[in-house]
Amino acid sequence: MAFSLFQDLKLGILGGGQLGRMLIQSSFDFNIDIAIMDPDDQAPCSRIASRFKVGSLKDYTDVYEFGKGCDVITVEIENVNTEALRQLELEGKKVYPQPAVIELIQDKRIQKQFYKDHNIPTSPFILTEDRNEVMRHADFLPAVHKLGREGYDGRGVQMLRQVEDISKAFDKPGVLEKLIDFQTEISVIVARNPQGQVRTFPAVELVYHPEANLVEYLFAPAKISPEVADKAEKIAIDVITKLDMIGLLAVEMFVTKEGEVLVNEVAPRPHNSGHQTIEANHTSQYEQHLRSIMGAPLGDTAALKPSAMVNLLGEEGYEGLAKYEGMEESMAVDGAHIHLYGKSYTKPFRKMGHVTIVDEDLDRLKEKADFIKNTLKIKA
Amino acid sequence: MAFSLFQDLKLGILGGGQLGRMLIQSSFDFNIDIAIMDPDDQAPCSRIASRFKVGSLKDYTDVYEFGKGCDVITVEIENVNTEALRQLELEGKKVYPQPAVIELIQDKRIQKQFYKDHNIPTSPFILTEDRNEVMRHADFLPAVHKLGREGYDGRGVQMLRQVEDISKAFDKPGVLEKLIDFQTEISVIVARNPQGQVRTFPAVELVYHPEANLVEYLFAPAKISPEVADKAEKIAIDVITKLDMIGLLAVEMFVTKEGEVLVNEVAPRPHNSGHQTIEANHTSQYEQHLRSIMGAPLGDTAALKPSAMVNLLGEEGYEGLAKYEGMEESMAVDGAHIHLYGKSYTKPFRKMGHVTIVDEDLDRLKEKADFIKNTLKIKA
């Protein structure tokens, strides 16, 4: 293959949030020409993309017209118009991840059924059409009720521990997933290119914010046995291969006390559980995504050192123009790397940035992560 | 200090080449608002800067008008109009490095005299006004003749081994430096912020291209004894402190066979000898430069792993629209990170990009660096 690829292909990204922003940061190294479309003219990519178009990601015409001007089209959010992407694919555009994969992942019901149909280990579940149907399966509780479509960043998920909680269940098509008494929640990011090459990043451990249902801390590597790590990597490879997907896939999994590994859900794009790869691994998840969709050889995924990641969420009780407290103290922490997302407006739990800490001493890593979490505050 | 700093201050950079480009890449992490001025509307920063102005860096009015719209002004090239910078400084703008430091460094004669006057070890030298004066000092050969002003990227330097070579000497004010029979050529990058904090990066070893007088390879850490490394770091700190400079300073030094360390020359900005810090060190030189001039605490300079850096120079005999050969093979090298500078036009020895290789095995590092040097070619 002649490698004019990176010089001559125009890449279009649907979505201009922080993931797109970090993709752009990475893309400079390869002279890739990137266009971004996002509905928000103040999106994190708006000031840094060489071409930025305001448009609806769910609108057929907007997506189609945007894609027409590109050679390769990818997403940094799943919630996009896939009909337009299918048409673009028919017209010869490279759309990675493929529209069929995006559609499958857009609907948590179909996603869950896919695991079952393809012998991918996942928690027991029941598909529900409305709240009444959840009520009929009250004996299945404790369970997690997920909205089939449109859930994102903690929205569209409810914990149903007892019958009284069912009033919180969604009154729309959803999936009721048996609550797993897991020991650890992990993520393996895997990439696959059109040549069929597949590479996984080492498993990381996720600690979720109890209220916001967002990743609060991440530790890499995950504290799991080599056997469990191996099992998790094999599952991630199995999922991306069975999806026949090209691109980057984050596979979130539960590790039970018995060492069982169950797929929770996946995201077909760079993911919150891979931010730390920018500093801590040979290749970042962003570069890996670009490599995979541009048809390049995949990069070395090995970690250089252990790392932790803390999401910087908008402080509860504050909404308005963002003010950063504790920046100086946080910047003074050796091995800490601050990433702000260029969002001027904060609101409770909004993802405003993240901090990666690299340190070979695991205790110190935790201490530094705690310090930054307690020091760096985003208020208004 | 309230850390609104990074939110509210506008940073202006004089020069829009690859160093500015990598500064911009780094700046996104801190939501820094950057404006760039460069005479070339196709400069590497032109497509990625949120504000890009075409203007002459040597013109008083262009520099002054550009600086007026900024709060902090820095450079990615020394060859700028310092009169305008002095005026901006008088008007309360933060100009880092300070105009006085830039002026001193702009003239290799003054720079060399500064070392002598401040007891900074450097090679013996003679200031020369014209070629005739070089001839009068023929007994000082072998020596390197450097043009006082305007030398850059290998231009303005001549090796004078014997009397016959003097015809190549510059017929303008220059400095004749005794040729040092060095064992190793090293560089220490040091940063200093307005609070007076100083931090050095570990010394790296430079191998120059014999013809182009450009860095061809770099290895980090340098193969020098801990005593020599310590001496070199102390000298770098001594230089930046005696210059009373704020910002980032690359200090290039010779290590003689006797373990003597002599300052060759300095650059008051991110430097070719610090590219590898992006992947191989906790803090990159670009982030460190931003931290120092924005008044933030300096970052951790420790290396994560050994690394090598290869400059990607335009292939001899080719001039025109750049075509990259061997990209795929080079991208397949584990631990290799390619950085292209967004230059569409190549010519012999033009710096088109660089590749950093990170690997803990030093022999393998050298092998990989050689492979990439022999594989990745930029033709037209």
PDB file of N, CA, C and O in Angstrom, chain B residues 206-242:
ATOM      1  N   LEU B 206      23.839  14.450  21.232  1.00  0.00           N
ATOM      2  CA  LEU B 206      23.476  14.858  19.878  1.00  0.00           C
ATOM      3  C   LEU B 206      24.492  14.354  18.866  1.00  0.00           C
ATOM      4  O   LEU B 206      25.694  14.416  19.107  1.00  0.00           O
ATOM      5  N   VAL B 207      23.992  13.865  17.756  1.00  0.00           N
ATOM      6  CA  VAL B 207      24.875  13.482  16.654  1.00  0.00           C
ATOM      7  C   VAL B 207      24.460  14.335  15.466  1.00  0.00           C
ATOM      8  O   VAL B 207      23.306  14.299  15.037  1.00  0.00           O
ATOM      9  N   TYR B 208      25.400  15.128  14.980  1.00  0.00           N
ATOM     10  CA  TYR B 208      25.089  16.061  13.894  1.00  0.00           C
ATOM     11  C   TYR B 208      25.310  15.459  12.522  1.00  0.00           C
ATOM     12  O   TYR B 208      26.187  14.618  12.337  1.00  0.00           O
ATOM     13  N   HIS B 209      24.481  15.914  11.579  1.00  0.00           N
ATOM     14  CA  HIS B 209      24.677  15.541  10.180  1.00  0.00           C
ATOM     15  C   HIS B 209      25.941  16.261   9.706  1.00  0.00           C
ATOM     16  O   HIS B 209      26.054  17.475   9.839  1.00  0.00           O
ATOM     17  N   PRO B 210      26.897  15.524   9.143  1.00  0.00           N
ATOM     18  CA  PRO B 210      28.190  16.126   8.805  1.00  0.00           C
ATOM     19  C   PRO B 210      28.081  17.255   7.787  1.00  0.00           C
ATOM     20  O   PRO B 210      28.822  18.228   7.865  1.00  0.00           O
ATOM     21  N   GLU B 211      27.160  17.133   6.858  1.00  0.00           N
ATOM     22  CA  GLU B 211      27.048  18.183   5.840  1.00  0.00           C
ATOM     23  C   GLU B 211      26.127  19.313   6.249  1.00  0.00           C
ATOM     24  O   GLU B 211      26.448  20.478   6.122  1.00  0.00           O
ATOM     25  N   ALA B 212      24.950  18.941   6.731  1.00  0.00           N
ATOM     26  CA  ALA B 212      23.917  19.952   6.912  1.00  0.00           C
ATOM     27  C   ALA B 212      24.060  20.706   8.222  1.00  0.00           C
ATOM     28  O   ALA B 212      23.397  21.710   8.438  1.00  0.00           O
ATOM     29  N   ASN B 213      24.961  20.249   9.099  1.00  0.00           N
ATOM     30  CA  ASN B 213      25.135  20.876  10.405  1.00  0.00           C
ATOM     31  C   ASN B 213      23.824  20.956  11.188  1.00  0.00           C
ATOM     32  O   ASN B 213      23.518  21.933  11.845  1.00  0.00           O
ATOM     33  N   LEU B 214      23.006  19.907  11.066  1.00  0.00           N
ATOM     34  CA  LEU B 214      21.735  19.808  11.786  1.00  0.00           C
ATOM     35  C   LEU B 214      21.790  18.548  12.633  1.00  0.00           C
ATOM     36  O   LEU B 214      22.488  17.597  12.295  1.00  0.00           O
ATOM     37  N   VAL B 215      21.028  18.552  13.714  1.00  0.00           N
ATOM     38  CA  VAL B 215      20.958  17.357  14.548  1.00  0.00           C
ATOM     39  C   VAL B 215      20.400  16.212  13.700  1.00  0.00           C
ATOM     40  O   VAL B 215      19.349  16.348  13.095  1.00  0.00           O
ATOM     41  N   GLU B 216      21.125  15.117  13.644  1.00  0.00           N
ATOM     42  CA  GLU B 216      20.656  13.989  12.852  1.00  0.00           C
ATOM     43  C   GLU B 216      20.019  12.932  13.761  1.00  0.00           C
ATOM     44  O   GLU B 216      18.947  12.410  13.485  1.00  0.00           O
ATOM     45  N   TYR B 217      20.710  12.631  14.865  1.00  0.00           N
ATOM     46  CA  TYR B 217      20.219  11.683  15.863  1.00  0.00           C
ATOM     47  C   TYR B 217      20.325  12.319  17.231  1.00  0.00           C
ATOM     48  O   TYR B 217      21.212  13.135  17.474  1.00  0.00           O
ATOM     49  N   LEU B 218      19.507  11.863  18.115  1.00  0.00           N
ATOM     50  CA  LEU B 218      19.625  12.257  19.524  1.00  0.00           C
ATOM     51  C   LEU B 218      19.401  11.010  20.363  1.00  0.00           C
ATOM     52  O   LEU B 218      18.547  10.176  20.028  1.00  0.00           O
ATOM     53  N   PHE B 219      20.170  10.875  21.427  1.00  0.00           N
ATOM     54  CA  PHE B 219      19.945   9.777  22.362  1.00  0.00           C
ATOM     55  C   PHE B 219      19.790  10.328  23.769  1.00  0.00           C
ATOM     56  O   PHE B 219      20.557  11.198  24.194  1.00  0.00           O
ATOM     57  N   ALA B 220      18.776   9.815  24.454  1.00  0.00           N
ATOM     58  CA  ALA B 220      18.521  10.265  25.828  1.00  0.00           C
ATOM     59  C   ALA B 220      18.374   9.026  26.715  1.00  0.00           C
ATOM     60  O   ALA B 220      17.603   8.134  26.377  1.00  0.00           O
ATOM     61  N   PRO B 221      19.113   8.911  27.809  1.00  0.00           N
ATOM     62  CA  PRO B 221      20.083   9.904  28.274  1.00  0.00           C
ATOM     63  C   PRO B 221      21.392   9.831  27.489  1.00  0.00           C
ATOM     64  O   PRO B 221      21.649   8.857  26.787  1.00  0.00           O
ATOM     65  N   ALA B 222      22.208  10.891  27.633  1.00  0.00           N
ATOM     66  CA  ALA B 222      23.529  10.905  27.013  1.00  0.00           C
ATOM     67  C   ALA B 222      24.407   9.868  27.705  1.00  0.00           C
ATOM     68  O   ALA B 222      24.255   9.622  28.898  1.00  0.00           O
ATOM     69  N   LYS B 223      25.301   9.258  26.932  1.00  0.00           N
ATOM     70  CA  LYS B 223      26.243   8.297  27.526  1.00  0.00           C
ATOM     71  C   LYS B 223      27.404   9.072  28.158  1.00  0.00           C
ATOM     72  O   LYS B 223      28.497   9.188  27.584  1.00  0.00           O
ATOM     73  N   ILE B 224      27.174   9.626  29.316  1.00  0.00           N
ATOM     74  CA  ILE B 224      28.207  10.371  30.049  1.00  0.00           C
ATOM     75  C   ILE B 224      28.158   9.914  31.494  1.00  0.00           C
ATOM     76  O   ILE B 224      27.146   9.348  31.940  1.00  0.00           O
ATOM     77  N   SER B 225      29.208  10.148  32.223  1.00  0.00           N
ATOM     78  CA  SER B 225      29.254   9.731  33.628  1.00  0.00           C
ATOM     79  C   SER B 225      28.312  10.605  34.451  1.00  0.00           C
ATOM     80  O   SER B 225      27.986  11.730  34.061  1.00  0.00           O
ATOM     81  N   PRO B 226      27.867  10.113  35.614  1.00  0.00           N
ATOM     82  CA  PRO B 226      27.006  10.934  36.474  1.00  0.00           C
ATOM     83  C   PRO B 226      27.681  12.253  36.853  1.00  0.00           C
ATOM     84  O   PRO B 226      27.007  13.276  36.966  1.00  0.00           O
ATOM     85  N   GLU B 227      29.011  12.227  36.976  1.00  0.00           N
ATOM     86  CA  GLU B 227      29.727  13.458  37.359  1.00  0.00           C
ATOM     87  C   GLU B 227      29.626  14.493  36.240  1.00  0.00           C
ATOM     88  O   GLU B 227      29.378  15.671  36.486  1.00  0.00           O
ATOM     89  N   VAL B 228      29.825  14.031  35.006  1.00  0.00           N
ATOM     90  CA  VAL B 228      29.736  14.950  33.867  1.00  0.00           C
ATOM     91  C   VAL B 228      28.298  15.454  33.718  1.00  0.00           C
ATOM     92  O   VAL B 228      28.067  16.641  33.478  1.00  0.00           O
ATOM     93  N   ALA B 229      27.325  14.547  33.904  1.00  0.00           N
ATOM     94  CA  ALA B 229      25.921  14.941  33.800  1.00  0.00           C
ATOM     95  C   ALA B 229      25.600  16.021  34.832  1.00  0.00           C
ATOM     96  O   ALA B 229      24.936  17.020  34.537  1.00  0.00           O
ATOM     97  N   ASP B 230      26.111  15.820  36.018  1.00  0.00           N
ATOM     98  CA  ASP B 230      25.887  16.763  37.103  1.00  0.00           C
ATOM     99  C   ASP B 230      26.511  18.122  36.777  1.00  0.00           C
ATOM    100  O   ASP B 230      25.903  19.177  36.954  1.00  0.00           O
ATOM    101  N   LYS B 231      27.738  18.053  36.254  1.00  0.00           N
ATOM    102  CA  LYS B 231      28.438  19.283  35.882  1.00  0.00           C
ATOM    103  C   LYS B 231      27.641  20.030  34.803  1.00  0.00           C
ATOM    104  O   LYS B 231      27.448  21.244  34.871  1.00  0.00           O
ATOM    105  N   ALA B 232      27.159  19.282  33.816  1.00  0.00           N
ATOM    106  CA  ALA B 232      26.416  19.895  32.714  1.00  0.00           C
ATOM    107  C   ALA B 232      25.123  20.547  33.209  1.00  0.00           C
ATOM    108  O   ALA B 232      24.769  21.657  32.793  1.00  0.00           O
ATOM    109  N   GLU B 233      24.427  19.873  34.103  1.00  0.00           N
ATOM    110  CA  GLU B 233      23.188  20.459  34.634  1.00  0.00           C
ATOM    111  C   GLU B 233      23.471  21.736  35.418  1.00  0.00           C
ATOM    112  O   GLU B 233      22.736  22.727  35.315  1.00  0.00           O
ATOM    113  N   LYS B 234      24.551  21.699  36.181  1.00  0.00           N
ATOM    114  CA  LYS B 234      24.914  22.899  36.971  1.00  0.00           C
ATOM    115  C   LYS B 234      25.253  24.068  36.052  1.00  0.00           C
ATOM    116  O   LYS B 234      24.886  25.215  36.314  1.00  0.00           O
ATOM    117  N   ILE B 235      25.948  23.764  34.953  1.00  0.00           N
ATOM    118  CA  ILE B 235      26.293  24.831  34.002  1.00  0.00           C
ATOM    119  C   ILE B 235      25.028  25.421  33.382  1.00  0.00           C
ATOM    120  O   ILE B 235      24.877  26.637  33.275  1.00  0.00           O
ATOM    121  N   ALA B 236      24.091  24.539  33.003  1.00  0.00           N
ATOM    122  CA  ALA B 236      22.845  25.032  32.389  1.00  0.00           C
ATOM    123  C   ALA B 236      22.101  25.951  33.359  1.00  0.00           C
ATOM    124  O   ALA B 236      21.607  27.023  32.969  1.00  0.00           O
ATOM    125  N   ILE B 237      22.049  25.558  34.616  1.00  0.00           N
ATOM    126  CA  ILE B 237      21.375  26.389  35.630  1.00  0.00           C
ATOM    127  C   ILE B 237      22.126  27.712  35.808  1.00  0.00           C
ATOM    128  O   ILE B 237      21.522  28.782  35.906  1.00  0.00           O
ATOM    129  N   ASP B 238      23.457  27.612  35.770  1.00  0.00           N
ATOM    130  CA  ASP B 238      24.284  28.801  35.908  1.00  0.00           C
ATOM    131  C   ASP B 238      24.002  29.791  34.765  1.00  0.00           C
ATOM    132  O   ASP B 238      23.861  30.997  34.983  1.00  0.00           O
ATOM    133  N   VAL B 239      23.908  29.264  33.550  1.00  0.00           N
ATOM    134  CA  VAL B 239      23.688  30.138  32.393  1.00  0.00           C
ATOM    135  C   VAL B 239      22.331  30.838  32.506  1.00  0.00           C
ATOM    136  O   VAL B 239      22.237  32.061  32.389  1.00  0.00           O
ATOM    137  N   ILE B 240      21.257  30.077  32.760  1.00  0.00           N
ATOM    138  CA  ILE B 240      19.920  30.712  32.773  1.00  0.00           C
ATOM    139  C   ILE B 240      19.807  31.695  33.938  1.00  0.00           C
ATOM    140  O   ILE B 240      19.152  32.737  33.823  1.00  0.00           O
ATOM    141  N   THR B 241      20.484  31.384  35.033  1.00  0.00           N
ATOM    142  CA  THR B 241      20.419  32.272  36.194  1.00  0.00           C
ATOM    143  C   THR B 241      21.199  33.557  35.931  1.00  0.00           C
ATOM    144  O   THR B 241      20.731  34.658  36.219  1.00  0.00           O
ATOM    145  N   LYS B 242      22.393  33.410  35.340  1.00  0.00           N
ATOM    146  CA  LYS B 242      23.194  34.606  35.050  1.00  0.00           C
ATOM    147  C   LYS B 242      22.564  35.459  33.955  1.00  0.00           C
ATOM    148  O   LYS B 242      22.724  36.671  33.931  1.00  0.00           O
TER     149      LYS B 242
END
